[in-house]
Structures are given as structure tokens and as C-alpha cells.
XYZ file of N, CA and C in Angstrom:
819
model
N 43.070 5.277 23.665
C 43.803 5.060 22.281
C 44.002 6.525 21.654
N 45.110 6.159 21.085
C 45.609 7.524 20.095
C 46.079 7.280 19.146
N 46.200 8.425 18.214
C 46.268 8.494 16.662
C 48.233 8.678 16.440
N 48.730 7.660 16.010
C 50.166 8.176 15.853
C 50.009 8.740 14.337
N 51.098 9.893 14.628
C 50.929 10.480 13.141
C 52.779 11.179 13.296
N 53.420 11.613 12.334
C 54.103 12.351 12.268
C 55.009 11.674 11.565
N 56.612 11.272 11.384
C 58.024 10.437 10.603
C 57.967 9.426 11.046
N 57.808 9.798 12.425
C 58.092 7.752 13.205
C 56.937 7.191 13.377
N 56.017 6.953 12.271
C 54.673 6.091 12.052
C 55.223 4.543 12.560
N 54.646 3.389 12.543
C 55.222 2.369 12.874
C 53.732 1.385 13.090
N 53.894 0.095 12.753
C 52.635 -0.920 13.381
C 53.636 -1.910 14.520
N 52.863 -2.437 15.156
C 53.602 -3.517 15.263
C 53.056 -3.055 17.042
N 54.844 -3.883 18.162
C 55.110 -3.654 19.813
C 56.402 -2.705 19.706
N 56.236 -1.679 20.388
C 57.690 -0.941 20.776
C 57.508 -1.320 22.561
N 58.187 -1.687 23.240
C 58.226 -1.804 24.943
C 56.336 -2.147 25.349
N 56.116 -1.213 26.006
C 54.715 -0.952 26.114
C 53.569 -0.310 25.301
N 53.819 -0.202 23.830
C 53.062 0.444 22.974
C 52.809 -0.586 22.035
N 51.274 -0.615 21.456
C 50.580 -1.072 20.606
C 50.466 -0.095 18.912
N 50.961 -0.883 18.015
C 50.605 0.357 17.389
C 49.661 -0.683 15.877
N 48.803 -0.019 15.775
C 48.180 -1.489 14.722
C 46.862 -0.372 13.731
N 46.679 -1.135 12.129
C 45.710 -0.138 11.590
C 44.606 -0.999 11.858
N 43.143 -0.356 11.127
C 42.297 -0.393 10.990
C 41.502 -0.304 9.664
N 40.503 -0.783 9.073
C 40.036 -0.928 7.713
C 39.054 0.201 7.481
N 39.293 0.966 6.623
C 38.671 1.896 6.497
C 39.085 3.512 7.178
N 40.243 3.477 7.592
C 41.277 4.556 7.900
C 42.179 4.133 7.454
N 43.112 5.399 7.114
C 44.749 5.156 6.634
C 45.190 6.158 7.721
N 44.970 6.243 9.268
C 45.738 6.320 10.063
C 46.081 4.692 11.234
N 47.079 5.567 12.112
C 47.791 4.151 12.630
C 47.037 4.452 14.353
N 46.542 3.670 14.602
C 45.838 3.881 16.227
C 47.302 2.973 17.396
N 46.842 3.911 18.234
C 48.200 3.349 19.307
C 47.319 3.216 20.741
N 47.878 2.333 21.525
C 47.475 2.096 22.746
C 48.392 1.168 23.623
N 48.532 1.100 24.841
C 49.442 0.973 25.898
C 48.546 -0.183 26.553
N 49.992 -1.779 26.504
C 49.336 -2.718 27.427
C 49.428 -2.616 28.467
N 48.970 -3.796 29.066
C 48.802 -4.243 30.557
C 47.768 -4.056 30.941
N 47.319 -3.796 32.077
C 45.693 -3.835 32.938
C 45.788 -5.257 33.781
N 44.827 -5.662 33.511
C 44.547 -6.661 35.041
C 44.962 -7.618 34.605
N 45.359 -9.257 35.607
C 45.226 -10.455 34.365
C 44.251 -10.829 34.649
N 44.107 -11.411 33.387
C 43.514 -12.897 32.961
C 42.343 -13.582 34.352
N 42.912 -14.083 35.001
C 42.578 -14.805 35.982
C 41.701 -13.679 36.828
N 42.307 -12.586 37.272
C 41.116 -11.783 37.941
C 40.536 -11.260 36.978
N 39.756 -10.894 35.944
C 38.855 -10.442 35.441
C 37.824 -12.017 35.215
N 38.528 -13.023 35.524
C 37.603 -14.360 35.463
C 36.543 -14.353 36.908
N 37.836 -13.997 37.658
C 37.298 -14.858 39.171
C 36.922 -13.742 40.379
N 37.814 -12.725 40.081
C 37.332 -11.174 41.011
C 36.396 -10.563 41.323
N 35.410 -10.515 42.213
C 34.276 -10.220 42.543
C 34.129 -8.335 41.673
N 35.015 -7.894 41.838
C 35.289 -6.438 41.425
C 34.969 -6.281 39.765
N 35.306 -7.594 39.276
C 35.031 -7.451 37.679
C 34.017 -8.279 37.076
N 33.182 -7.992 37.755
C 31.836 -9.160 37.813
C 30.535 -7.926 36.515
N 31.050 -6.907 36.841
C 30.703 -5.917 35.744
C 31.258 -6.062 33.913
N 32.319 -6.109 34.511
C 33.993 -6.544 33.126
C 32.941 -7.553 32.844
N 32.772 -8.755 33.588
C 32.845 -9.893 32.298
C 31.333 -9.811 32.177
N 30.240 -9.285 32.313
C 29.111 -9.181 31.945
C 28.820 -8.015 30.354
N 29.807 -7.221 30.718
C 30.067 -6.720 29.255
C 31.297 -7.489 28.647
N 32.118 -8.019 28.565
C 33.039 -9.101 27.779
C 31.537 -9.966 27.225
N 30.692 -10.727 27.969
C 30.158 -11.698 27.536
C 29.241 -11.021 26.427
N 28.768 -9.871 26.559
C 27.675 -9.608 26.020
C 28.848 -8.473 24.649
N 29.689 -8.415 24.721
C 30.712 -7.865 23.910
C 30.620 -9.303 22.574
N 31.089 -10.283 23.238
C 31.034 -11.537 22.370
C 29.977 -11.740 21.550
N 28.701 -12.022 22.272
C 27.785 -12.243 21.467
C 27.638 -11.700 20.531
N 27.783 -10.369 20.629
C 27.609 -8.885 19.430
C 28.743 -9.029 17.965
N 29.585 -9.501 18.501
C 31.351 -9.872 17.630
C 30.889 -11.500 17.143
N 30.083 -12.416 17.774
C 29.564 -13.919 17.192
C 28.668 -13.495 16.132
N 27.276 -12.723 16.506
C 26.438 -12.410 15.583
C 27.098 -11.985 14.462
N 27.883 -10.805 14.529
C 28.275 -9.981 13.554
C 29.511 -10.742 12.654
N 30.059 -11.302 12.810
C 30.717 -12.853 12.128
C 29.800 -13.651 11.195
N 28.725 -13.997 11.950
C 27.902 -15.110 11.268
C 26.894 -14.370 9.881
N 26.594 -13.111 10.519
C 25.832 -12.250 9.386
C 26.952 -11.846 8.086
N 28.240 -11.550 8.592
C 29.125 -10.962 7.706
C 29.338 -12.356 6.652
N 29.503 -13.492 7.513
C 29.530 -14.324 6.866
C 28.548 -15.190 5.462
N 27.581 -14.816 6.215
C 26.367 -15.141 5.347
C 26.485 -13.947 3.951
N 27.057 -12.684 4.291
C 27.316 -12.022 3.245
C 28.763 -11.745 2.818
N 28.974 -13.162 2.430
C 30.148 -13.472 1.682
C 30.121 -12.978 -0.292
N 29.286 -13.184 -0.403
C 29.235 -12.703 -2.270
C 29.588 -11.206 -2.291
N 29.567 -10.190 -1.150
C 29.417 -8.831 -1.090
C 30.602 -8.608 -0.719
N 31.905 -9.325 -0.125
C 32.979 -8.867 0.589
C 33.756 -7.759 -0.098
N 33.687 -8.169 -1.557
C 34.756 -7.349 -1.793
C 34.338 -6.196 -2.661
N 33.125 -5.999 -2.338
C 31.899 -4.634 -2.573
C 32.444 -3.759 -1.222
N 32.388 -4.493 -0.044
C 32.900 -3.523 0.980
C 33.742 -2.578 0.880
N 33.625 -0.845 1.427
C 34.626 -0.313 1.670
C 35.281 0.359 3.153
N 34.509 -1.126 4.114
C 34.482 -0.232 5.366
C 34.543 -1.674 6.105
N 35.189 -1.457 7.676
C 34.687 -2.525 8.510
C 33.876 -3.500 8.541
N 32.984 -3.782 8.093
C 31.597 -4.220 8.267
C 31.171 -5.122 9.972
N 32.495 -5.848 10.589
C 32.409 -6.377 11.310
C 31.999 -5.606 12.771
N 32.604 -4.504 12.692
C 32.611 -3.314 13.600
C 31.000 -2.219 12.992
N 30.584 -2.303 12.146
C 29.219 -1.572 12.229
C 28.208 -2.701 12.640
N 28.744 -3.992 12.284
C 27.696 -4.757 12.776
C 27.619 -5.249 14.481
N 28.454 -5.239 14.819
C 28.804 -5.018 16.311
C 27.785 -3.643 16.710
N 28.399 -2.629 16.052
C 27.612 -2.142 16.580
C 26.172 -1.809 16.501
N 25.368 -2.338 15.587
C 24.522 -2.939 15.449
C 23.644 -3.674 16.437
N 24.364 -4.899 16.500
C 23.588 -5.548 17.516
C 24.045 -5.133 18.659
N 24.227 -4.484 19.274
C 24.644 -4.142 20.375
C 23.230 -3.098 20.694
N 23.189 -2.267 19.717
C 21.758 -1.515 19.582
C 20.602 -2.639 19.800
N 20.484 -3.610 18.811
C 19.483 -4.347 19.564
C 19.351 -5.088 20.913
N 20.904 -5.598 21.638
C 20.741 -6.122 22.286
C 20.306 -4.676 24.164
N 20.570 -3.905 23.563
C 20.405 -2.446 24.845
C 19.041 -2.579 24.647
N 18.010 -3.474 23.865
C 16.393 -3.118 23.781
C 16.053 -4.077 24.210
N 16.450 -4.691 25.031
C 16.137 -6.347 25.389
C 16.022 -5.943 27.054
N 15.114 -5.342 27.591
C 14.979 -5.397 29.067
C 14.007 -6.457 29.490
N 14.273 -7.396 29.280
C 13.867 -8.800 30.504
C 14.561 -9.470 30.834
N 16.045 -9.179 30.378
C 17.281 -9.725 31.302
C 18.357 -9.029 31.391
N 18.871 -9.350 32.980
C 19.831 -8.936 33.265
C 21.207 -8.053 32.592
N 22.240 -7.112 32.423
C 23.780 -7.460 31.774
C 24.104 -8.576 31.836
N 25.231 -9.356 30.384
C 25.511 -10.275 30.455
C 24.867 -11.326 29.880
N 23.367 -11.132 30.344
C 22.554 -11.827 29.352
C 21.247 -11.621 28.480
N 21.329 -10.241 27.707
C 20.580 -9.299 26.986
C 20.856 -10.460 25.667
N 19.865 -10.791 25.512
C 19.523 -11.123 23.819
C 19.858 -10.403 22.460
N 19.656 -11.220 21.578
C 20.189 -10.508 20.191
C 18.433 -11.161 19.708
N 17.436 -10.402 19.182
C 16.513 -10.821 18.639
C 16.779 -10.143 17.143
N 16.231 -10.703 16.663
C 16.382 -10.676 14.859
C 14.691 -10.885 14.346
N 14.518 -11.422 15.635
C 12.978 -12.116 15.267
C 11.871 -10.697 15.846
N 12.590 -9.392 16.654
C 11.394 -8.244 17.320
C 12.006 -7.030 16.687
N 13.236 -7.300 16.193
C 14.052 -5.846 15.243
C 14.189 -5.895 13.721
N 13.714 -6.419 13.002
C 13.916 -6.786 11.560
C 13.966 -5.716 11.334
N 13.581 -4.567 11.457
C 13.421 -3.194 10.822
C 14.673 -2.619 11.159
N 15.163 -2.950 11.933
C 16.945 -2.171 12.282
C 17.982 -2.586 10.861
N 17.507 -3.715 10.231
C 18.073 -4.479 9.306
C 18.163 -3.937 8.099
N 16.157 -3.520 7.768
C 16.429 -3.775 6.593
C 16.429 -2.200 5.579
N 17.469 -2.364 4.870
C 17.791 -1.063 3.549
C 19.182 -0.717 4.438
N 20.058 -1.757 5.325
C 21.089 -1.271 5.747
C 22.168 -1.745 4.697
N 22.900 -0.306 4.880
C 24.037 -0.035 3.587
C 25.120 -0.668 4.083
N 25.945 -1.389 2.879
C 27.204 -2.454 3.257
C 28.178 -1.460 3.035
N 28.305 -0.089 2.087
C 29.113 1.236 1.923
C 28.885 2.033 1.985
N 29.829 3.109 2.674
C 29.909 4.470 3.020
C 30.132 5.415 1.960
N 30.633 5.470 1.022
C 31.462 6.258 -0.143
C 29.847 6.217 -1.299
N 29.576 4.949 -1.633
C 28.604 5.309 -2.562
C 27.916 3.955 -2.558
N 26.900 4.865 -1.450
C 25.454 3.812 -1.314
C 24.395 3.198 -2.326
N 24.354 2.183 -2.167
C 23.590 1.341 -3.035
C 22.589 2.261 -3.936
N 22.059 2.806 -2.900
C 20.686 4.055 -3.696
C 21.427 4.361 -4.514
N 22.107 5.271 -4.350
C 22.797 6.499 -5.168
C 23.063 5.803 -6.184
N 23.313 4.928 -6.250
C 23.632 3.725 -7.666
C 22.797 3.676 -8.828
N 21.884 2.700 -7.981
C 20.718 2.207 -8.278
C 19.955 3.016 -8.154
N 19.079 4.005 -9.063
C 18.219 4.932 -8.533
C 16.591 4.075 -8.592
N 16.878 3.294 -7.913
C 15.235 2.692 -8.159
C 14.708 1.677 -7.212
N 13.563 2.144 -6.752
C 13.285 1.841 -4.928
C 12.766 -0.122 -5.007
N 13.808 -0.879 -4.855
C 13.480 -2.445 -5.154
C 12.575 -2.827 -4.108
N 11.843 -3.136 -4.160
C 11.058 -3.922 -3.064
C 11.029 -5.921 -3.190
N 11.185 -5.945 -1.650
C 10.741 -7.350 -1.682
C 9.937 -7.947 -1.021
N 9.327 -9.197 -1.579
C 8.761 -10.077 -0.701
C 8.524 -11.457 -0.017
N 8.475 -11.739 0.883
C 8.812 -12.986 1.677
C 7.709 -14.187 1.765
N 7.744 -15.169 1.865
C 6.783 -16.310 1.734
C 7.648 -17.664 3.095
N 6.998 -16.718 4.067
C 7.494 -17.794 5.217
C 7.140 -19.542 4.812
N 5.858 -19.642 4.959
C 5.795 -20.995 4.647
C 6.458 -21.403 3.725
N 6.549 -20.982 2.571
C 7.075 -21.530 1.276
C 9.004 -21.339 1.488
N 9.342 -20.835 1.991
C 10.647 -20.223 2.031
C 11.325 -19.975 0.900
N 10.267 -18.648 0.062
C 10.890 -18.016 -1.013
C 10.990 -16.757 -0.732
N 11.548 -15.847 -1.677
C 11.723 -14.422 -1.726
C 11.388 -14.081 -2.970
N 10.802 -13.141 -3.339
C 10.579 -12.216 -4.582
C 10.952 -10.992 -4.967
N 11.417 -10.886 -6.173
C 11.707 -9.225 -6.035
C 11.410 -8.964 -7.533
N 10.729 -8.267 -7.953
C 10.790 -7.380 -9.183
C 11.552 -6.533 -9.694
N 12.456 -6.865 -10.400
C 13.850 -5.879 -11.176
C 13.083 -5.224 -12.448
N 12.904 -3.838 -12.702
C 12.359 -2.867 -13.530
C 13.399 -3.223 -14.681
N 13.389 -2.785 -15.799
C 13.998 -2.706 -16.892
C 14.778 -1.266 -16.665
N 16.413 -1.682 -16.115
C 17.164 -0.900 -15.480
C 18.047 0.195 -16.522
N 17.846 1.518 -16.944
C 18.662 2.281 -18.150
C 19.626 3.011 -17.591
N 21.196 2.881 -17.599
C 21.935 4.032 -17.619
C 21.709 5.230 -17.616
N 22.139 6.130 -16.850
C 21.791 7.439 -16.728
C 20.336 8.182 -16.310
N 19.683 7.128 -15.916
C 18.653 7.742 -15.417
C 18.119 6.955 -13.983
N 18.262 5.171 -14.129
C 18.363 4.702 -12.633
C 19.167 3.778 -12.576
N 20.980 3.862 -13.487
C 21.714 3.572 -12.932
C 22.798 4.992 -13.417
N 23.710 5.440 -12.016
C 24.588 6.207 -12.055
C 25.976 5.637 -11.379
N 26.767 4.924 -12.501
C 27.823 4.310 -12.325
C 29.385 5.235 -11.730
N 29.805 5.619 -10.248
C 30.439 6.186 -9.794
C 32.523 5.830 -10.689
N 32.215 4.902 -10.707
C 33.306 4.069 -11.301
C 33.800 4.271 -12.590
N 35.157 4.169 -13.029
C 35.631 4.050 -14.211
C 35.374 2.758 -14.667
N 34.287 2.135 -14.733
C 34.811 0.302 -14.718
C 33.959 0.556 -16.123
N 34.366 -0.761 -17.548
C 32.949 -0.668 -18.048
C 32.010 -1.737 -18.218
N 32.156 -2.483 -17.550
C 31.401 -3.659 -17.406
C 30.242 -3.676 -16.006
N 28.977 -3.753 -15.640
C 28.729 -4.429 -14.212
C 27.626 -5.796 -13.963
N 27.056 -6.057 -13.206
C 26.211 -7.280 -12.998
C 25.077 -6.988 -11.418
N 24.414 -7.686 -11.649
C 23.550 -7.629 -10.461
C 24.216 -9.097 -9.410
N 24.164 -8.658 -8.219
C 24.264 -9.785 -7.857
C 22.541 -10.055 -5.997
N 22.333 -11.234 -5.882
C 20.855 -11.099 -5.212
C 21.452 -11.938 -4.004
N 21.280 -12.003 -2.455
C 22.033 -13.017 -1.491
C 20.264 -13.330 -0.876
N 20.206 -14.550 -0.448
C 18.910 -15.130 0.194
C 19.259 -16.120 1.083
N 19.461 -15.610 2.552
C 19.596 -16.580 3.647
C 18.961 -16.486 4.463
N 19.190 -17.123 5.626
C 18.444 -17.112 6.902
C 19.430 -16.573 7.714
N 18.625 -15.966 9.133
C 20.159 -16.124 10.113
C 18.689 -15.665 11.104
N 19.202 -16.143 12.737
C 18.520 -16.695 14.029
C 19.062 -15.854 15.124
N 17.546 -15.726 15.992
C 17.924 -15.216 17.396
C 19.151 -16.183 18.106
N 19.466 -15.299 18.857
C 20.415 -15.335 20.063
C 20.290 -15.029 20.920
N 19.646 -16.641 22.105
C 19.125 -16.354 23.732
C 19.712 -16.837 24.645
N 19.933 -16.315 25.719
C 20.531 -16.609 26.818
C 19.564 -17.724 27.977
N 20.286 -18.828 28.168
C 20.162 -19.827 28.512
C 20.095 -20.085 30.127
N 20.470 -18.776 30.813
C 21.105 -18.671 32.201
C 22.253 -19.295 32.147
N 23.153 -19.975 31.449
C 24.547 -20.082 31.583
C 25.288 -20.017 30.424
N 24.615 -19.854 29.395
C 25.576 -19.294 28.147
C 24.736 -18.769 27.495
N 25.096 -17.847 26.310
C 24.471 -18.198 25.048
C 24.065 -19.071 24.126
N 22.988 -18.594 23.128
C 22.720 -20.147 21.985
C 22.362 -19.307 21.088
N 22.405 -19.770 19.973
C 21.971 -19.418 18.668
C 20.899 -20.830 18.195
N 19.829 -20.034 17.815
C 18.563 -21.133 17.885
C 18.820 -21.268 15.579
N 19.475 -22.321 15.386
C 19.956 -22.245 14.240
C 19.067 -23.086 13.873
N 18.426 -23.078 11.817
C 17.589 -23.740 11.606
C 17.891 -25.224 11.830
N 16.852 -25.811 11.850
C 17.262 -27.431 12.470
C 17.629 -28.518 10.940
N 17.414 -28.188 10.076
C 18.232 -28.467 8.546
C 18.562 -27.007 7.703
N 19.629 -26.820 7.843
C 20.655 -26.068 7.228
C 20.221 -26.145 5.804
N 19.136 -24.928 5.205
C 19.263 -25.213 3.775
C 19.971 -24.410 3.119
N 19.432 -24.965 1.671
C 20.407 -24.270 0.513
C 20.496 -22.247 0.216
N 20.924 -22.040 0.509
C 21.009 -19.921 0.521
C 20.852 -19.975 -0.705
N 19.962 -19.941 -1.992
C 20.440 -19.071 -3.328
C 21.139 -18.214 -3.549
N 21.772 -18.059 -4.586
C 22.951 -16.684 -4.822
C 22.503 -16.405 -5.878
N 22.061 -15.374 -6.304
C 21.810 -15.069 -8.090
C 22.666 -14.267 -8.524
N 23.310 -14.018 -9.600
C 24.327 -13.582 -10.320
C 23.274 -13.535 -11.689
N 23.900 -12.181 -12.138
C 23.209 -12.023 -13.117
C 24.434 -11.639 -14.222
N 24.305 -11.759 -15.642
C 25.056 -11.608 -16.678
C 25.824 -10.424 -16.687
N 26.998 -10.208 -17.005
C 27.937 -9.073 -17.385
C 27.610 -8.136 -18.316
N 27.162 -6.733 -18.276
C 26.713 -5.677 -19.316
C 27.083 -5.086 -19.700
N 27.195 -4.004 -20.426
C 28.183 -2.621 -20.444
C 27.255 -1.869 -19.797
N 27.928 -1.026 -19.491
C 27.931 0.053 -18.423
C 26.971 1.068 -19.444
N 26.682 1.231 -20.584
C 25.635 1.879 -21.345
C 25.005 0.814 -21.420
N 24.606 0.148 -21.332
C 23.165 -1.098 -22.179
C 22.164 -0.895 -20.714
N 21.196 -0.777 -21.328
C 20.194 -0.902 -20.575
C 19.691 -2.651 -20.055
N 19.786 -3.114 -18.838
C 19.248 -4.147 -18.279
C 17.884 -4.674 -18.403
N 17.276 -5.814 -19.152
C 16.225 -5.869 -19.426
C 15.290 -5.819 -17.937
N 13.895 -6.118 -17.633
C 13.145 -5.773 -16.109
C 13.481 -7.903 -16.175
N 12.884 -8.299 -14.845
C 13.073 -9.745 -14.343
C 12.483 -9.246 -13.081
N 11.508 -10.272 -13.266
C 10.842 -10.870 -12.321
C 11.583 -12.246 -11.422
N 12.240 -11.871 -10.336
C 13.128 -12.618 -9.432
C 12.433 -13.504 -8.124
N 12.570 -14.792 -8.465
C 12.356 -15.734 -7.492
C 13.242 -16.528 -7.132
N 13.759 -16.394 -5.458
C 14.714 -17.246 -4.876
C 14.302 -18.119 -4.082
N 14.444 -19.490 -3.855
C 13.577 -20.653 -3.157
C 14.671 -20.967 -2.272
N 14.379 -21.862 -1.002
C 15.277 -22.094 0.067
C 15.007 -23.498 -0.395
N 16.248 -24.229 -0.354
C 16.580 -26.090 -1.116
C 17.465 -26.628 -0.212
N 17.220 -28.172 -0.123
C 18.032 -28.530 0.788
C 19.442 -28.664 0.630
N 19.702 -28.420 1.605
C 21.428 -28.351 1.635
C 21.994 -29.316 0.158
N 23.144 -28.720 -0.251
C 23.480 -29.626 -1.099
C 22.926 -30.471 -2.429
N 21.874 -29.934 -2.801
C 20.778 -30.648 -3.785
C 19.733 -29.551 -4.010
N 20.763 -28.661 -4.614
C 19.664 -27.358 -5.596
C 18.691 -27.893 -6.367
N 18.467 -28.834 -6.599
C 17.159 -28.893 -7.405
C 16.201 -29.210 -6.798
N 16.329 -29.527 -5.482
C 15.502 -30.485 -4.474
C 14.467 -29.492 -3.999
N 13.128 -29.494 -4.183
C 12.659 -28.447 -2.960
C 12.167 -29.332 -1.915
N 12.440 -28.434 -0.329
C 12.060 -29.324 0.651
C 10.975 -28.198 1.167
N 10.579 -28.760 2.121
C 9.339 -27.839 3.306
C 10.196 -27.327 4.370
N 9.997 -25.720 4.433
C 11.143 -25.230 5.114
C 10.479 -24.914 6.620
N 11.153 -25.197 7.171
C 10.724 -25.259 8.668
C 10.874 -23.955 9.213
N 10.647 -23.257 9.641
C 10.915 -21.581 10.075
C 10.224 -21.301 11.633
N 11.042 -21.563 12.226
C 10.234 -20.862 14.127
C 10.171 -19.080 14.159
N 9.367 -18.715 14.570
C 9.874 -17.181 15.049
C 10.847 -16.858 15.305
N 12.274 -17.364 15.664
C 13.523 -17.137 15.888
C 14.096 -16.877 14.660
N 13.375 -17.037 13.609
C 14.106 -17.206 12.120
C 13.765 -16.057 11.656
N 14.863 -15.564 10.812
C 15.040 -14.403 9.524
C 14.812 -14.787 8.786
N 14.720 -14.272 7.313
C 15.009 -14.050 6.086
C 15.101 -13.158 5.588
N 16.474 -13.179 5.201
C 17.197 -11.605 4.598
C 17.632 -11.874 3.163
N 17.535 -10.848 2.502
C 17.647 -10.436 1.202
C 18.550 -9.577 0.928
N 19.521 -9.718 0.519
C 20.429 -8.392 0.116
C 21.145 -8.145 -1.053
N 21.174 -6.973 -1.786
C 21.499 -7.006 -3.028
C 22.455 -5.794 -3.699
N 24.005 -6.005 -4.391
C 24.752 -5.382 -4.930
C 24.468 -5.361 -5.888
N 25.413 -4.008 -6.743
C 26.068 -4.193 -7.939
C 27.669 -4.093 -8.080
N 28.114 -5.209 -8.791
C 29.489 -5.404 -8.861
C 30.188 -4.988 -10.435
N 31.218 -4.358 -10.335
C 31.877 -3.965 -11.380
C 33.021 -4.232 -12.130
N 33.340 -4.660 -13.307
C 33.768 -5.579 -13.985
C 35.157 -5.121 -14.892
N 36.293 -5.971 -15.690
C 37.060 -5.091 -16.799
C 37.469 -6.568 -17.359
N 37.485 -5.929 -18.633
C 38.153 -7.311 -19.679
C 39.702 -8.287 -18.934
N 39.449 -9.048 -19.188
C 40.093 -10.375 -18.382
C 40.910 -10.731 -19.878
N 41.438 -11.591 -19.711
C 42.042 -12.314 -20.863
C 40.874 -13.775 -21.370
N 41.387 -13.790 -22.639
C 40.224 -14.751 -23.522
C 39.056 -14.207 -23.568
N 38.795 -12.805 -23.597
C 37.271 -12.020 -23.501
C 36.950 -12.701 -22.730
N 37.191 -13.122 -21.454
C 36.387 -12.954 -20.241
C 36.041 -11.556 -19.359
N 35.194 -11.547 -18.035
C 35.145 -10.700 -17.711
C 35.733 -10.746 -16.295
N 36.432 -10.164 -15.636
C 36.516 -10.173 -14.395
C 35.969 -9.529 -13.421
N 36.011 -9.276 -12.127
C 35.493 -8.758 -11.697
C 37.084 -7.674 -10.835
N 36.424 -6.698 -10.405
C 36.684 -5.350 -9.955
C 37.135 -5.055 -8.940
N 37.641 -5.646 -7.859
C 37.728 -5.434 -6.090
C 37.169 -4.149 -5.743
N 36.593 -4.067 -5.303
C 36.249 -3.008 -4.005
C 35.236 -2.162 -5.114
N 34.964 -2.424 -6.344
C 34.781 -1.575 -6.580
C 32.886 -2.403 -7.305
N 32.146 -1.406 -5.908
C 30.465 -1.755 -6.534
C 30.163 -1.401 -4.972
N 28.678 -1.783 -4.872
C 28.168 -1.440 -3.627
C 26.820 -2.263 -3.506
N 26.352 -2.290 -1.917
C 24.833 -3.281 -1.625
C 25.259 -3.184 -0.679
N 23.843 -3.543 -0.184
C 23.042 -3.352 1.406
C 21.953 -4.534 1.368
N 21.817 -4.981 2.820
C 20.552 -5.868 2.589
C 19.128 -5.050 2.343
N 18.875 -5.180 1.469
C 17.244 -5.133 0.803
C 16.086 -5.241 2.190
N 15.887 -6.013 2.105
C 14.918 -6.672 3.167
C 14.747 -7.451 3.873
N 14.350 -7.335 5.435
C 14.295 -8.654 6.345
C 12.834 -9.331 6.699
N 12.154 -10.535 6.657
C 10.735 -11.010 6.925
C 10.713 -12.194 7.978
């Protein structure tokens, strides 16, 4: 892989070259086309290790996509390619599986929750550099709840905004992720039997100079599509509870509304349990 520079910069295909951009970089990546055929990779004995690597790479990409999908409320806060970061994180978990051979190694959130706690979703302005108070969360797996106490937040002390935007608000998302295992033939995602409604808390907009009052926040998993109906949440050991938090910036819009400012904000996965 090479980086294209100079006056002759382009993206797309040219002869046996491909040029493309990636999120989080202003450079153009250059690579050559070609290699083994699809049939050779699928069937030839010499590509056995390649098939194993492809299977594991695909499983990491799948889990990265699933996690990113659950973090959809934070997409407009992220300043880099989350899929790449999540794929690398899942590969780290996968390499810690010593019970299965390459090509069948599992991705077990249930055994590596500590790797995901406090995972930053931003590179330039981390969540902890903006909200300077150690938030903590507690899970109740039997009831399917997450509780977080948010103290009174005072700008200049607890809040340091690096963006020139007049408003801010808090976002908290509570959701479930599951382990990915291999049954000897293919990877299996251990989904929740009855997919719950995963609550999203979005606070009201506040001026960046205003103190935010304290709040004891309780989020509960509910029956999908019926946000007012509590159901017993059946969680297995292969299911993990996630709580993600973020700060989103806003600006005045038409008719005295406040509009979200894209890519102005920060977030992180606060806790996993």
C-alpha cells in the first residue's frame, strides 16, 4: 500500500492501480489490483491459512458493524473510522481465544468486558477531556436496568467545551451485545431470544454557560415496540449490557429551534456488564 501525493492526485481506478480515501485521513491510499483468483482462495490447499484469516477477519468486521449499528445515536459525533477501530478491538479479543484453532476463534464479550469499558469514540477531543467528572454506571442483569448518577455540571469546572457552539446536550444509550462463537461450520451470533427495546436518553438543550442540574438516571430494557411495557429480561452469560454516553453540540435553527451540529461532540462506551 502506498500514499499518493503531489499534483497528480486522483481517486478511482487507473490501469492496475486503485486510489481511494479513508475517513480520518486527508491522504489518498494507492494499491495495485490482482492476486489469486476467487476459486483458488476458496479451494486450493495452499490457501488454507488465507481462508482461516478471511473467516476471522469477516467475524471481526461483522461484530464491528453490529456494535457500530447499536451506537447509531453517536454516529454524528465520531471523528474517525469506527469500523476500523472496532475491528482491531475485536481482533484483540479473538486472539485471546486459545481453545479453538485459527479460523474458528470466538469473540467473547462476556469474557473481555473490561476491554470495552471507557472505550473512546473520538480521537481529537476525548469525552473525559470535555466532561471532567468520573461518571459511573451500575447494571442489574436480572431486571435489565442501568443506573447512572449525573451530578450537577458546571461549565468551566466540570465541562470544558473546545467547540465554538452555543448549546449542548447529553446522550445516554443502553443496549445489549452478544458473543460470537463457532460451531465447527460457521460463526453464530448468540442474539437475545426476544430483542428488547433499548432505551435512548437525550437531555434538553442547554446554553454552554448554563449549569446542568444533577439527575439520577435509570434506563430499563423493555419489550420491543412497546416502550411502556416492562417485561422480564432473560439474559444469558453470553449477553453483555452496554452503556454509552455522549455530549452533542447544537446551534440555533429556524423557528427558535436548536439543530444538532454534525461532528461537534464526543462520546465513549462508559461501562459494560
